[in-house]
CSV table of C-alpha atoms in Angstrom, one decimal:
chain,number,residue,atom,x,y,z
A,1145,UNK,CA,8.7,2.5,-15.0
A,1146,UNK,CA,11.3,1.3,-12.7
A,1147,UNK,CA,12.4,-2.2,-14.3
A,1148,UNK,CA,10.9,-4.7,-16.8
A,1149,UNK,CA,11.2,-8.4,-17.1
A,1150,UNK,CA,9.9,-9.9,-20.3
A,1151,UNK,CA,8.0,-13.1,-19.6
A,1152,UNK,CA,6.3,-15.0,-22.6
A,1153,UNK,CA,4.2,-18.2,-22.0
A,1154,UNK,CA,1.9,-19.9,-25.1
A,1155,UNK,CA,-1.4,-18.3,-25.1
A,1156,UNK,CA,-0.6,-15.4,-22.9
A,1157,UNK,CA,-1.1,-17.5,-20.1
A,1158,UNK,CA,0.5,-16.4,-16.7
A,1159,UNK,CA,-1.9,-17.0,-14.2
A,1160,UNK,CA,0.3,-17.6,-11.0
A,1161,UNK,CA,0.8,-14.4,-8.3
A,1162,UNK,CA,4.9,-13.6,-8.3
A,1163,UNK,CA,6.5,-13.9,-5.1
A,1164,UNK,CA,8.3,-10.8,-3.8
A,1165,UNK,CA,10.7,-10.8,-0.5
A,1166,UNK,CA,13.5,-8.8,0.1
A,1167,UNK,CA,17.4,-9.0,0.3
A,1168,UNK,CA,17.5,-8.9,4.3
A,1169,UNK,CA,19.4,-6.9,6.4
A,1170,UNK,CA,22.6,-7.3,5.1
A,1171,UNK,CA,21.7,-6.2,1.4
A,1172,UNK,CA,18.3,-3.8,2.2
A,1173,UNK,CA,18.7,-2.8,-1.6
A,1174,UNK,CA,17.5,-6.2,-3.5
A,1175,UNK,CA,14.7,-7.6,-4.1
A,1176,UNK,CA,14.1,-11.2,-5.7
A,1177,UNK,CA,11.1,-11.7,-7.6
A,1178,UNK,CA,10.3,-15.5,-8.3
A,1179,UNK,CA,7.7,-16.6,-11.2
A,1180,UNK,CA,6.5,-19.4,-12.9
A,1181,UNK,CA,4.2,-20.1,-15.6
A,1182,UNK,CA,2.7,-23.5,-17.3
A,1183,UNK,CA,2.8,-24.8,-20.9
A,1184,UNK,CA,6.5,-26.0,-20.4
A,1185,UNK,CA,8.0,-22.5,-19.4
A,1186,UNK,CA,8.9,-23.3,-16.0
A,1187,UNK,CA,9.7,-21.1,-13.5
A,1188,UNK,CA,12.6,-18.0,-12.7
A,1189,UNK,CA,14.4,-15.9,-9.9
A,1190,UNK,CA,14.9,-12.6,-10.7
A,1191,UNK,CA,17.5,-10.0,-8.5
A,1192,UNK,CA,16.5,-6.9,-8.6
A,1193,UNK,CA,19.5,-4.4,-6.9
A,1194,UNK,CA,19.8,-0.5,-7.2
A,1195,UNK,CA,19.7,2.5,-5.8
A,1196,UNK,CA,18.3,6.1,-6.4
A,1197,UNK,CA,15.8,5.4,-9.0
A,1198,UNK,CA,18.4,3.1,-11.1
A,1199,UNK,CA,17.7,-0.1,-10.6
A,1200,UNK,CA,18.7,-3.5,-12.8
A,1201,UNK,CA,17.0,-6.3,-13.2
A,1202,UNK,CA,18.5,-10.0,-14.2
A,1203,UNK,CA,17.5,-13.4,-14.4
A,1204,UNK,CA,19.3,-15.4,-11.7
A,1205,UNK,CA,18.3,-18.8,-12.7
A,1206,UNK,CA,15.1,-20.5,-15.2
A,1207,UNK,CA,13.7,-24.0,-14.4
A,1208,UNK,CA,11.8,-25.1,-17.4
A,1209,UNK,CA,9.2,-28.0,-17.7
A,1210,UNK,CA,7.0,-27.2,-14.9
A,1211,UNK,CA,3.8,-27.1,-17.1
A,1212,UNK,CA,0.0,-26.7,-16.5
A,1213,UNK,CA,-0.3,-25.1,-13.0
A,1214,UNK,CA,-2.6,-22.0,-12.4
A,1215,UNK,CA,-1.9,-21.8,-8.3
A,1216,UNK,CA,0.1,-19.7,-7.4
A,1217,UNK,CA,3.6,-20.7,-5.3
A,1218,UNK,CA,4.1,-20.5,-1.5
A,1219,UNK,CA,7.8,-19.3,-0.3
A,1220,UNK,CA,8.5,-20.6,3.4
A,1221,UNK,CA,11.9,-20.3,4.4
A,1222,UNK,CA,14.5,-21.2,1.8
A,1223,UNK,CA,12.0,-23.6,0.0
A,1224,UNK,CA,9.1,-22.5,-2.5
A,1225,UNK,CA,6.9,-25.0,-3.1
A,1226,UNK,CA,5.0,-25.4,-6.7
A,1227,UNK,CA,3.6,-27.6,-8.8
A,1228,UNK,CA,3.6,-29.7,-12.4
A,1229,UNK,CA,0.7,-31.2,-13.8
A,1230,UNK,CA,1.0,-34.0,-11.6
A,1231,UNK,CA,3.8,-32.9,-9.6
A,1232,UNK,CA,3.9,-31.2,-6.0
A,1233,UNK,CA,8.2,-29.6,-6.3
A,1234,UNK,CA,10.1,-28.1,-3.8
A,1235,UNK,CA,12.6,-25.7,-5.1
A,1236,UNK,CA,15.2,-24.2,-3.3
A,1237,UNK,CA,14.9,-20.3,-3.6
A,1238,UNK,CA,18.1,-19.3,-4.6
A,1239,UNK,CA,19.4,-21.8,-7.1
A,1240,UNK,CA,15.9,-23.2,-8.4
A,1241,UNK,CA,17.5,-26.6,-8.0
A,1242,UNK,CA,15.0,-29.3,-7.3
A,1243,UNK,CA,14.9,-30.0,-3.3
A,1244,UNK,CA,12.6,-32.9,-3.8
A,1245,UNK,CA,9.4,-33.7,-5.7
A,1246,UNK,CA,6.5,-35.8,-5.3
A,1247,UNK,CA,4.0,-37.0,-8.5
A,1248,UNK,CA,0.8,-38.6,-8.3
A,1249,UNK,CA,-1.8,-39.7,-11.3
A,1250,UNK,CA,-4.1,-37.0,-12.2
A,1251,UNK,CA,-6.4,-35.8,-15.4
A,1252,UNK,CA,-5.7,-32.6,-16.5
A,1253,UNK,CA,-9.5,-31.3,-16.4
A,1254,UNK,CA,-8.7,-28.8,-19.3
A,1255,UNK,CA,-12.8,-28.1,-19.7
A,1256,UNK,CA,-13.1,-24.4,-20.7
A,1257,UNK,CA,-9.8,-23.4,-19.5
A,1258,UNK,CA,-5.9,-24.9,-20.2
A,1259,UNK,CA,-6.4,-27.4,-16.9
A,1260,UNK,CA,-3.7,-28.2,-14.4
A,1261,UNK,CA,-3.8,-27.4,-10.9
A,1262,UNK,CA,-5.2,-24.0,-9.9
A,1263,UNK,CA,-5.2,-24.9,-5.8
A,1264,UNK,CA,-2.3,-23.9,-3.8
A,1265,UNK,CA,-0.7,-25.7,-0.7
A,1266,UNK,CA,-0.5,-24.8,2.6
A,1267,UNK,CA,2.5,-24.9,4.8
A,1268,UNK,CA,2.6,-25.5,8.5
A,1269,UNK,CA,5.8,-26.2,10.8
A,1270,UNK,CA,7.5,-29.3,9.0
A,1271,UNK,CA,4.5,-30.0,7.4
A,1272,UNK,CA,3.3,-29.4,3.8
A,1273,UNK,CA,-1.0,-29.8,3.1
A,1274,UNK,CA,-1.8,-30.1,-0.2
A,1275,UNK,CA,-5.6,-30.8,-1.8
A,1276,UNK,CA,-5.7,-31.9,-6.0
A,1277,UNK,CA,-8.5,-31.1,-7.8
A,1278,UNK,CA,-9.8,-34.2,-7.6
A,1279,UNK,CA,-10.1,-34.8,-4.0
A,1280,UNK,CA,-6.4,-36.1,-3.5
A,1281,UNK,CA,-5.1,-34.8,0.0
A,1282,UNK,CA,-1.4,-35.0,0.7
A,1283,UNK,CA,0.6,-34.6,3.9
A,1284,UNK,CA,3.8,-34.3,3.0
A,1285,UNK,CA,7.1,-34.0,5.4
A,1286,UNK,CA,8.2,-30.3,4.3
A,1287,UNK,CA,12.2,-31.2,4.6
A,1288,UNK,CA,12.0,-33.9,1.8
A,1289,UNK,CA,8.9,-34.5,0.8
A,1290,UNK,CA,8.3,-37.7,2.3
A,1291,UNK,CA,4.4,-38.7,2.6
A,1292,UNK,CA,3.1,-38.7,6.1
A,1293,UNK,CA,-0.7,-39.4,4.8
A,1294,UNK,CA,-2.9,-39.3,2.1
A,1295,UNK,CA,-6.4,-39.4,2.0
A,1296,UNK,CA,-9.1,-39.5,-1.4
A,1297,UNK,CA,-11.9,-37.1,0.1
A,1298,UNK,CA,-14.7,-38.5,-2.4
A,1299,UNK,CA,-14.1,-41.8,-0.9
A,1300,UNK,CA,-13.4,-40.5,2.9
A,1301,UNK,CA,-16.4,-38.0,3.2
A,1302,UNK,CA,-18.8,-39.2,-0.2
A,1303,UNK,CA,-18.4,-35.7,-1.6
A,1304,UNK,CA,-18.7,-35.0,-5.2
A,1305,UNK,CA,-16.3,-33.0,-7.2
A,1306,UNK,CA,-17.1,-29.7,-8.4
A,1307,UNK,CA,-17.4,-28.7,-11.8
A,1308,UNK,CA,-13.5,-27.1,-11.7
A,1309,UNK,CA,-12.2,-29.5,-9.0
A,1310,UNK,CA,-11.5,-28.5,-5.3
A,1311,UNK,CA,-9.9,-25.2,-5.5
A,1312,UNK,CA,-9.4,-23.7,-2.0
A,1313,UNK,CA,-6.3,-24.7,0.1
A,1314,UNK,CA,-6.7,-26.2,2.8
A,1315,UNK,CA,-6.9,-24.1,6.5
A,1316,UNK,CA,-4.7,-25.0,9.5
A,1317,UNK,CA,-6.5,-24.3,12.6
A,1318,UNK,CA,-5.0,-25.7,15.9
A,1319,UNK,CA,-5.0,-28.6,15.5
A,1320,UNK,CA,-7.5,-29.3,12.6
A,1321,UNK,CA,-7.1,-29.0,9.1
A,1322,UNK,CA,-10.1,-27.8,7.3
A,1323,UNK,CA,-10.8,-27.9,3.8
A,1324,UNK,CA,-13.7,-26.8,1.5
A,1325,UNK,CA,-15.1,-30.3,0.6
A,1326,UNK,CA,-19.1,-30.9,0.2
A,1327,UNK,CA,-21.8,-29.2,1.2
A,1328,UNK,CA,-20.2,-27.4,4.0
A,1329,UNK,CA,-16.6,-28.2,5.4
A,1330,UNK,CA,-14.6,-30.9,6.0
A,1331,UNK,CA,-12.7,-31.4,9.6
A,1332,UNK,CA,-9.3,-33.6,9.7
A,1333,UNK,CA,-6.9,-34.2,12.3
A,1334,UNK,CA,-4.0,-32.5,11.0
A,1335,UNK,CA,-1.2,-35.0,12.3
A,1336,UNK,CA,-3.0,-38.1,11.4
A,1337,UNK,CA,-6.2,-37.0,8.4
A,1338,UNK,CA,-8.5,-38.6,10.5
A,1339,UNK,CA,-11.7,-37.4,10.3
A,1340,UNK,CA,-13.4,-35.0,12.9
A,1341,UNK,CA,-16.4,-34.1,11.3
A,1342,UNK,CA,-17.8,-33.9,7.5
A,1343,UNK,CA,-20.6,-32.3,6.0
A,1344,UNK,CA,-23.2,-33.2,3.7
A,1345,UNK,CA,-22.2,-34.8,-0.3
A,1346,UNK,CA,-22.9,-32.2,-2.0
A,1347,UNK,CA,-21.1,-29.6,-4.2
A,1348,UNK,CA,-18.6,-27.6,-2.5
A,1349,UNK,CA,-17.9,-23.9,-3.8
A,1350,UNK,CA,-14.2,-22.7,-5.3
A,1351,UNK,CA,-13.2,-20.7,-2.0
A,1352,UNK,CA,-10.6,-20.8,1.3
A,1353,UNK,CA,-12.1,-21.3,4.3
A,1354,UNK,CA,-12.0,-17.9,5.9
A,1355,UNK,CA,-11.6,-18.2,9.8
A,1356,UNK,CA,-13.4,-15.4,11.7
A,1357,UNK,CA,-13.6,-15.7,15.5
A,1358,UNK,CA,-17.2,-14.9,16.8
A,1359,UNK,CA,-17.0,-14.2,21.0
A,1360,UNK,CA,-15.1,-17.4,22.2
A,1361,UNK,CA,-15.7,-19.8,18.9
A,1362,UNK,CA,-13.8,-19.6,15.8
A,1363,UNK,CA,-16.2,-20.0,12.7
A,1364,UNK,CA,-15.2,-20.9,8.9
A,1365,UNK,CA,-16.6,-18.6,6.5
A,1366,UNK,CA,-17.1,-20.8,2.9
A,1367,UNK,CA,-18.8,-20.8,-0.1
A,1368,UNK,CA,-21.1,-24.1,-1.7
A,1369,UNK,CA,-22.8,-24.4,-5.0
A,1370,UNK,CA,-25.8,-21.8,-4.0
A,1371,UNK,CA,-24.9,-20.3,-0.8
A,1372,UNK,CA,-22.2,-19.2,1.7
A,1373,UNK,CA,-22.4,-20.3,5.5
A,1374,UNK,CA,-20.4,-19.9,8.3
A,1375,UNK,CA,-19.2,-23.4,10.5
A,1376,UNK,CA,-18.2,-23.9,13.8
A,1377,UNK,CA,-14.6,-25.0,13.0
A,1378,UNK,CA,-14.4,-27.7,15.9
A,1379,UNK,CA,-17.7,-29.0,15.5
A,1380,UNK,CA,-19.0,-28.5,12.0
A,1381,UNK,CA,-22.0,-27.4,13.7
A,1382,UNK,CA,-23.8,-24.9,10.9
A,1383,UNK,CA,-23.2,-21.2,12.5
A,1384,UNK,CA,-25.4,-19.2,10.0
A,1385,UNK,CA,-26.3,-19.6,6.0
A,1386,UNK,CA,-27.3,-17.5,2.6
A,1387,UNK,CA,-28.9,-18.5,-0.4
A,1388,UNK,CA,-26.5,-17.5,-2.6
A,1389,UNK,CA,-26.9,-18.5,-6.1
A,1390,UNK,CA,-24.4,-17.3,-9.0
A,1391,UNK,CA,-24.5,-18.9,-12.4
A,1392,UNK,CA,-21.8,-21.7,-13.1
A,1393,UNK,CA,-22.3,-22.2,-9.2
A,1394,UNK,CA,-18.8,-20.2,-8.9
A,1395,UNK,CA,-19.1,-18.7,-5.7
A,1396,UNK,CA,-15.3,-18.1,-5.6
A,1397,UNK,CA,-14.7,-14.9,-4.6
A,1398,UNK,CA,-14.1,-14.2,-0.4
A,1399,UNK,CA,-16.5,-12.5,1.7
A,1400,UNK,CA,-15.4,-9.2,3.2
A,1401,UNK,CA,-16.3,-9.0,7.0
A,1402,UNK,CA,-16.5,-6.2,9.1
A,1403,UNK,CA,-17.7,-6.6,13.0
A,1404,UNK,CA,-21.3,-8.3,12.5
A,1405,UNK,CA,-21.6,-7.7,9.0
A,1406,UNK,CA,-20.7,-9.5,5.9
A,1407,UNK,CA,-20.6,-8.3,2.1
A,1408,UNK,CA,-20.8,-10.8,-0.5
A,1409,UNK,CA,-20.1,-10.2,-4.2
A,1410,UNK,CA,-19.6,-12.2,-7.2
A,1411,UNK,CA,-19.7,-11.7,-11.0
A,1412,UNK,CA,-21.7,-12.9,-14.0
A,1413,UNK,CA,-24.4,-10.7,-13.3
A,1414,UNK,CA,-25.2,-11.6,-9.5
A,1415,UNK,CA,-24.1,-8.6,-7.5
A,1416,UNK,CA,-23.3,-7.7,-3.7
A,1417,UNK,CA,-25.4,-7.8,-0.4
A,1418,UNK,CA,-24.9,-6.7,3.3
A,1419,UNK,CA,-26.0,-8.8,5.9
A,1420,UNK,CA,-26.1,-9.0,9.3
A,1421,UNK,CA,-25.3,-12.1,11.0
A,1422,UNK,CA,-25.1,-11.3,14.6
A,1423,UNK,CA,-28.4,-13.0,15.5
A,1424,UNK,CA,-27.6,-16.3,13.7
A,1425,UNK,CA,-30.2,-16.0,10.8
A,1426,UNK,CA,-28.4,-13.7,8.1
A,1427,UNK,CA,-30.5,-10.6,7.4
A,1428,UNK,CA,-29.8,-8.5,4.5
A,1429,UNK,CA,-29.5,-4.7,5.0
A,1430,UNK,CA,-29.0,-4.3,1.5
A,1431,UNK,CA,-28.9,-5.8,-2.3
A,1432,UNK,CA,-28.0,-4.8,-5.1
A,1433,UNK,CA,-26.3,-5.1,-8.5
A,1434,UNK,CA,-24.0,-2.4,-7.7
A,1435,UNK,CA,-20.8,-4.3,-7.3
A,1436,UNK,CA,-19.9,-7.4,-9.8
A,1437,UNK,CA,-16.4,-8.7,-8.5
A,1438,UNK,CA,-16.5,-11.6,-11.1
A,1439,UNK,CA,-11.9,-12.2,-10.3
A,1440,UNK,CA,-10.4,-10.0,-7.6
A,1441,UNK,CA,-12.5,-9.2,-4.5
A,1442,UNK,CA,-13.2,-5.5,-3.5
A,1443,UNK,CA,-11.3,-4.1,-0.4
A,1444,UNK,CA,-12.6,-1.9,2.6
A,1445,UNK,CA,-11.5,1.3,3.8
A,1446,UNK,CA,-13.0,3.1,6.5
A,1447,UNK,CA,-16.4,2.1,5.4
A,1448,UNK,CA,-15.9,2.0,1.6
A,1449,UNK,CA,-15.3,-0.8,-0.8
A,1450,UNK,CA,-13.5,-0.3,-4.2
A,1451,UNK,CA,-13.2,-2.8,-6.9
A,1452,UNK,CA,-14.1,-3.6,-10.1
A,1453,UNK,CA,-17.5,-4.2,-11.3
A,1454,UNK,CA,-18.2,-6.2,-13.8
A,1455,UNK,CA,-16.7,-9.5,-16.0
A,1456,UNK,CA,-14.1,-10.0,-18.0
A,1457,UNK,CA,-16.6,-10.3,-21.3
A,1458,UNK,CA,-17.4,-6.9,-20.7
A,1459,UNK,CA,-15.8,-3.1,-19.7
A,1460,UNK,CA,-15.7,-3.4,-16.2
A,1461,UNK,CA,-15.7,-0.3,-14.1
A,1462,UNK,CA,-14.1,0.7,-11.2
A,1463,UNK,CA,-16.5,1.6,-8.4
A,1464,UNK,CA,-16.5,3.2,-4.9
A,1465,UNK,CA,-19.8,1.9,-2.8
A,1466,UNK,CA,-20.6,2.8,0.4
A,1467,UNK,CA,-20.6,-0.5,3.0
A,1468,UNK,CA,-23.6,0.3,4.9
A,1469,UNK,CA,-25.6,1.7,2.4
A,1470,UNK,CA,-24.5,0.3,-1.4
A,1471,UNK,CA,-24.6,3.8,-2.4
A,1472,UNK,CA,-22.6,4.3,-5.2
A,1473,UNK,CA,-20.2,7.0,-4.5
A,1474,UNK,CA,-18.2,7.1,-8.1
A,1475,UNK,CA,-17.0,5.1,-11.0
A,1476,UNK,CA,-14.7,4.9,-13.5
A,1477,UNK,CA,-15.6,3.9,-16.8
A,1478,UNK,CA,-13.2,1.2,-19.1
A,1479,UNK,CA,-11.1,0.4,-16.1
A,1480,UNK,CA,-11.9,-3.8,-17.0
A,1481,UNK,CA,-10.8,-6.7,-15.1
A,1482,UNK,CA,-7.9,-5.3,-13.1
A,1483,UNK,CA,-7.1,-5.2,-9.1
A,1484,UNK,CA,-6.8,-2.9,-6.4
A,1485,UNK,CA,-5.3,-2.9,-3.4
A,1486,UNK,CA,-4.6,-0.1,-0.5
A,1487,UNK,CA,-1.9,0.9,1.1
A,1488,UNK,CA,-1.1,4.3,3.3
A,1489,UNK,CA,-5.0,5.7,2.5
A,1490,UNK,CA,-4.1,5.4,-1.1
A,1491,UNK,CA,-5.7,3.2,-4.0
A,1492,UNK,CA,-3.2,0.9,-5.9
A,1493,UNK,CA,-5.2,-0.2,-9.1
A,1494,UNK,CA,-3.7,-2.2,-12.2
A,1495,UNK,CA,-6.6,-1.7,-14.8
A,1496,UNK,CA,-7.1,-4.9,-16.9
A,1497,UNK,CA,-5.3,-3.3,-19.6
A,1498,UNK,CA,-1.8,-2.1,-17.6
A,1499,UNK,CA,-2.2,1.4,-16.7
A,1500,UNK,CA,-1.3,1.3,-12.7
A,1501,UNK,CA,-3.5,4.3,-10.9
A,1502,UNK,CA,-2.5,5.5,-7.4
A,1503,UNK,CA,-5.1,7.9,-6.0
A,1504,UNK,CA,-6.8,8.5,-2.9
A,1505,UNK,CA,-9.6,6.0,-1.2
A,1506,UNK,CA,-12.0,8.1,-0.7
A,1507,UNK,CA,-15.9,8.9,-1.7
A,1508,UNK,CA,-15.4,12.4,-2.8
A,1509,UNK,CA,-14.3,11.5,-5.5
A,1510,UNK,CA,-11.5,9.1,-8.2
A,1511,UNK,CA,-9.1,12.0,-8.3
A,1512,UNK,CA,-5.3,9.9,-9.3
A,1513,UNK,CA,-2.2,11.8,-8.3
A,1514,UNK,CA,-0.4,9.3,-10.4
A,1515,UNK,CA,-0.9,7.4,-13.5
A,1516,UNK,CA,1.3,5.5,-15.8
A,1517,UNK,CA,1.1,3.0,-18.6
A,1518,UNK,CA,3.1,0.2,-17.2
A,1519,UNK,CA,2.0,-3.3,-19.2
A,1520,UNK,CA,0.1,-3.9,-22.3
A,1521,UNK,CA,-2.3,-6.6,-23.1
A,1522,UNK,CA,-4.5,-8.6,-20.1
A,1523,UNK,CA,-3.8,-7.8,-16.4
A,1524,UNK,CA,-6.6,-9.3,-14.4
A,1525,UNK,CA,-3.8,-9.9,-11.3
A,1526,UNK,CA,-4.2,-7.8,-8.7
A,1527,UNK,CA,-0.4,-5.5,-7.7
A,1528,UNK,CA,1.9,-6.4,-5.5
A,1529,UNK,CA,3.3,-3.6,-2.8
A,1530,UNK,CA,6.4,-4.6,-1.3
A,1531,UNK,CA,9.1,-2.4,0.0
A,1532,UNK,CA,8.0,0.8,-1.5
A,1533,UNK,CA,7.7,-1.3,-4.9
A,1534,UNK,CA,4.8,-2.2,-7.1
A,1535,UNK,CA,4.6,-5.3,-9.1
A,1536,UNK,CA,2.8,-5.8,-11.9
A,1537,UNK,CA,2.5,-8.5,-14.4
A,1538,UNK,CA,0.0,-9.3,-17.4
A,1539,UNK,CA,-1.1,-12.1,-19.1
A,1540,UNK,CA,2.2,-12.4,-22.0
A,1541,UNK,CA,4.1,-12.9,-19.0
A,1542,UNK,CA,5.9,-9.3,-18.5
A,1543,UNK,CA,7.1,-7.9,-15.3
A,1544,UNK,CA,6.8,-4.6,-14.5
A,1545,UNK,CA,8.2,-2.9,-11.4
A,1546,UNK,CA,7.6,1.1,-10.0
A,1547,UNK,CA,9.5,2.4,-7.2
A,1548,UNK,CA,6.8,4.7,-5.0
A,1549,UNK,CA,9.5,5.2,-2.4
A,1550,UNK,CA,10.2,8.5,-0.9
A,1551,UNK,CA,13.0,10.1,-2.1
């Protein structure tokens, strides 16, 4: 364990992603670690500076009442932009003074969770996109928050709100701005909001249009209610769809594509399939149960996904399954509701009860050179590499950091 920040918000919420940059050039050896939590806490910077394994860790500054937000915060610059309940703040990163903020009315939508916003926003240029729950779409002037536009999406395009509210940010393309609103996609000008094209009003899914370029045409990869379809993203025009039906109608997590393939997994008991989409009619090379990603999607190496299989009701298990095939090539019992990510040929995996893994991504075999205890309680974020660092972070808002440089 390099360094550890304690970090305690009401319920053992702390749902947002840290954000992690470095100190620059001129001080290579710090690193600032910003995070924010809802339920009044607020938000922190934290400087981390050492050397040789002895590192320190100290708060630099605490903003408090920033309450109910679940998304996690976007750094551009010297600004990082997050939210309130009803609240779109700018912050500037090194004294967490408020920059400029911009409220608008909106319900809290606690139903089965603690509510707030769980979206985040999206900035491009001078320009800062940001889509509530319930369909409100903002155009803010990134400098001081002035409003540009705003558009209400259920009035503009007749779509209906989903169960959880709109929850994928919105995707600059060119010149369009396209957002995951009904049935499949919604096309805005992104320096005025008028409309280019709109889809059916119909439930839209919980994901971020994934942009994919297919010979000369981009295509948006999203998910609806039942399925996940790919759209031309200056048309609309329907590329290719999949019946795709998990229960809740939370298709949330992101497809993983590779060439003319795409693998699709979600939890609750649905499962993963293959397909091949080259000819324009999805066709599934294989099905199976094999892989439940119910929160963090799996990741791909070298024609292998890892990730953890199963939900968070249950004793999820960490799997290795072979992309072309869904042969399962190992598991790992009682790993639960963590992340993994890769980095240098190795696994990085936070089990859902704090033990960070580090072993080789490969079939033969879950064989960890390194394994420590860093947290206690619920991880269910995926770690954070930066630098040579790892950052972790559970649910009773502690920090933990573990240098993997070479010495």
């Amino acid at each position: 364990l390099l360094w550890e920040f304690p970090w305690e918000t009401d319920f053992e919420v702390n749902a947002a992603t840290p954000l992690v940059w470095a100190g620059g050039d001129d001080h290579p050896e710090i690193r600032y670690v910003f995070v924010t939590s809802g339920y009044g806490k607020g938000c922190a910077l934290v400087r981390v500076a050492g050397s040789a394994g002895a590192f320190e860790a100290r708060q630099v500054y605490h903003v408090r009442g920033l309450r109910g937000h679940f998304g996690t915060p976007v750094r551009v610059g010297d600004h990082i932009y997050g939210f309130d309940e009803q609240m779109l703040v700018c912050l500037d990163w090194r004294t967490g003074k408020t920059v400029w903020k911009q409220s608008y009315p909106s319900e809290l939508g606690d139903k089965y969770f603690e509510g707030g916003t769980t979206g985040s926003p999206t900035v491009d240029g001078d320009r800062v996109y940001w889509l509530g729950r319930w369909g409100d779409l903002f155009c803010f002037r990134a400098a001081d928050g002035g409003i540009l536009w705003k558009l209400q999406l259920t009035d503009l395009a007749q779509a209906p709100v989903p169960t959880w509210g709109f929850t994928g940010a919105p995707l600059v393309h060119e010149n369009l701005l396209l957002l995951n609103v009904g049935e499949a996609g919604l096309a805005l000008e992104k320096e005025s909001g008028k409309r280019v094209w709109s889809s059916a009003p119909k439930d839209a899914g919980y994901s971020t249009p994934l942009p994919v370029k297919r010979g000369n045409e981009w295509v948006a990869i999203l998910g609806n209610s039942e399925s996940y379809l790919a759209v031309n993203i200056k048309t609309g025009q329907e590329a290719w769809r999949f019946r795709w039906v998990t229960e809740y109608g939370v298709n949330a997590a992101d497809p993983i594509v590779s060439g003319d393939q795409v693998f699709l997994s979600t939890g609750y008991g649905k499962g993963a399939a293959l397909l091949n989409v080259a000819s324009g009619t999805p066709e599934v090379i294989w099905k199976s149960k094999v892989l439940r990603t119910q929160l963090n999607p799996a990741v791909l190496v070298e024609g292998h996904l890892y990730g953890a299989d199963g939900d968070t009701t249950g004793q999820a298990s960490l799997k290795c399954v072979e992309l072309a095939t869904g042969a399962e090539k190992w598991s790992q019992a009682n790993f639960g509701s963590g992340g993994v990510i890769v980095a240098g040929g190795k696994l990085l995996a936070l089990s859902g009860s704090g033990e960070l893994i580090v072993a080789p991504a490969t079939p033969a075999g879950f064989r960890p050179v390194s394994r420590a205890q860093v947290l206690g309680g619920k991880c269910w974020t995926a770690p954070v590499l930066a630098n040579g660092l790892i950052y972790c972070r559970n649910s009773r808002g502690d920090l933990a950091v573990v240098d993997v440089r070479k010495k």
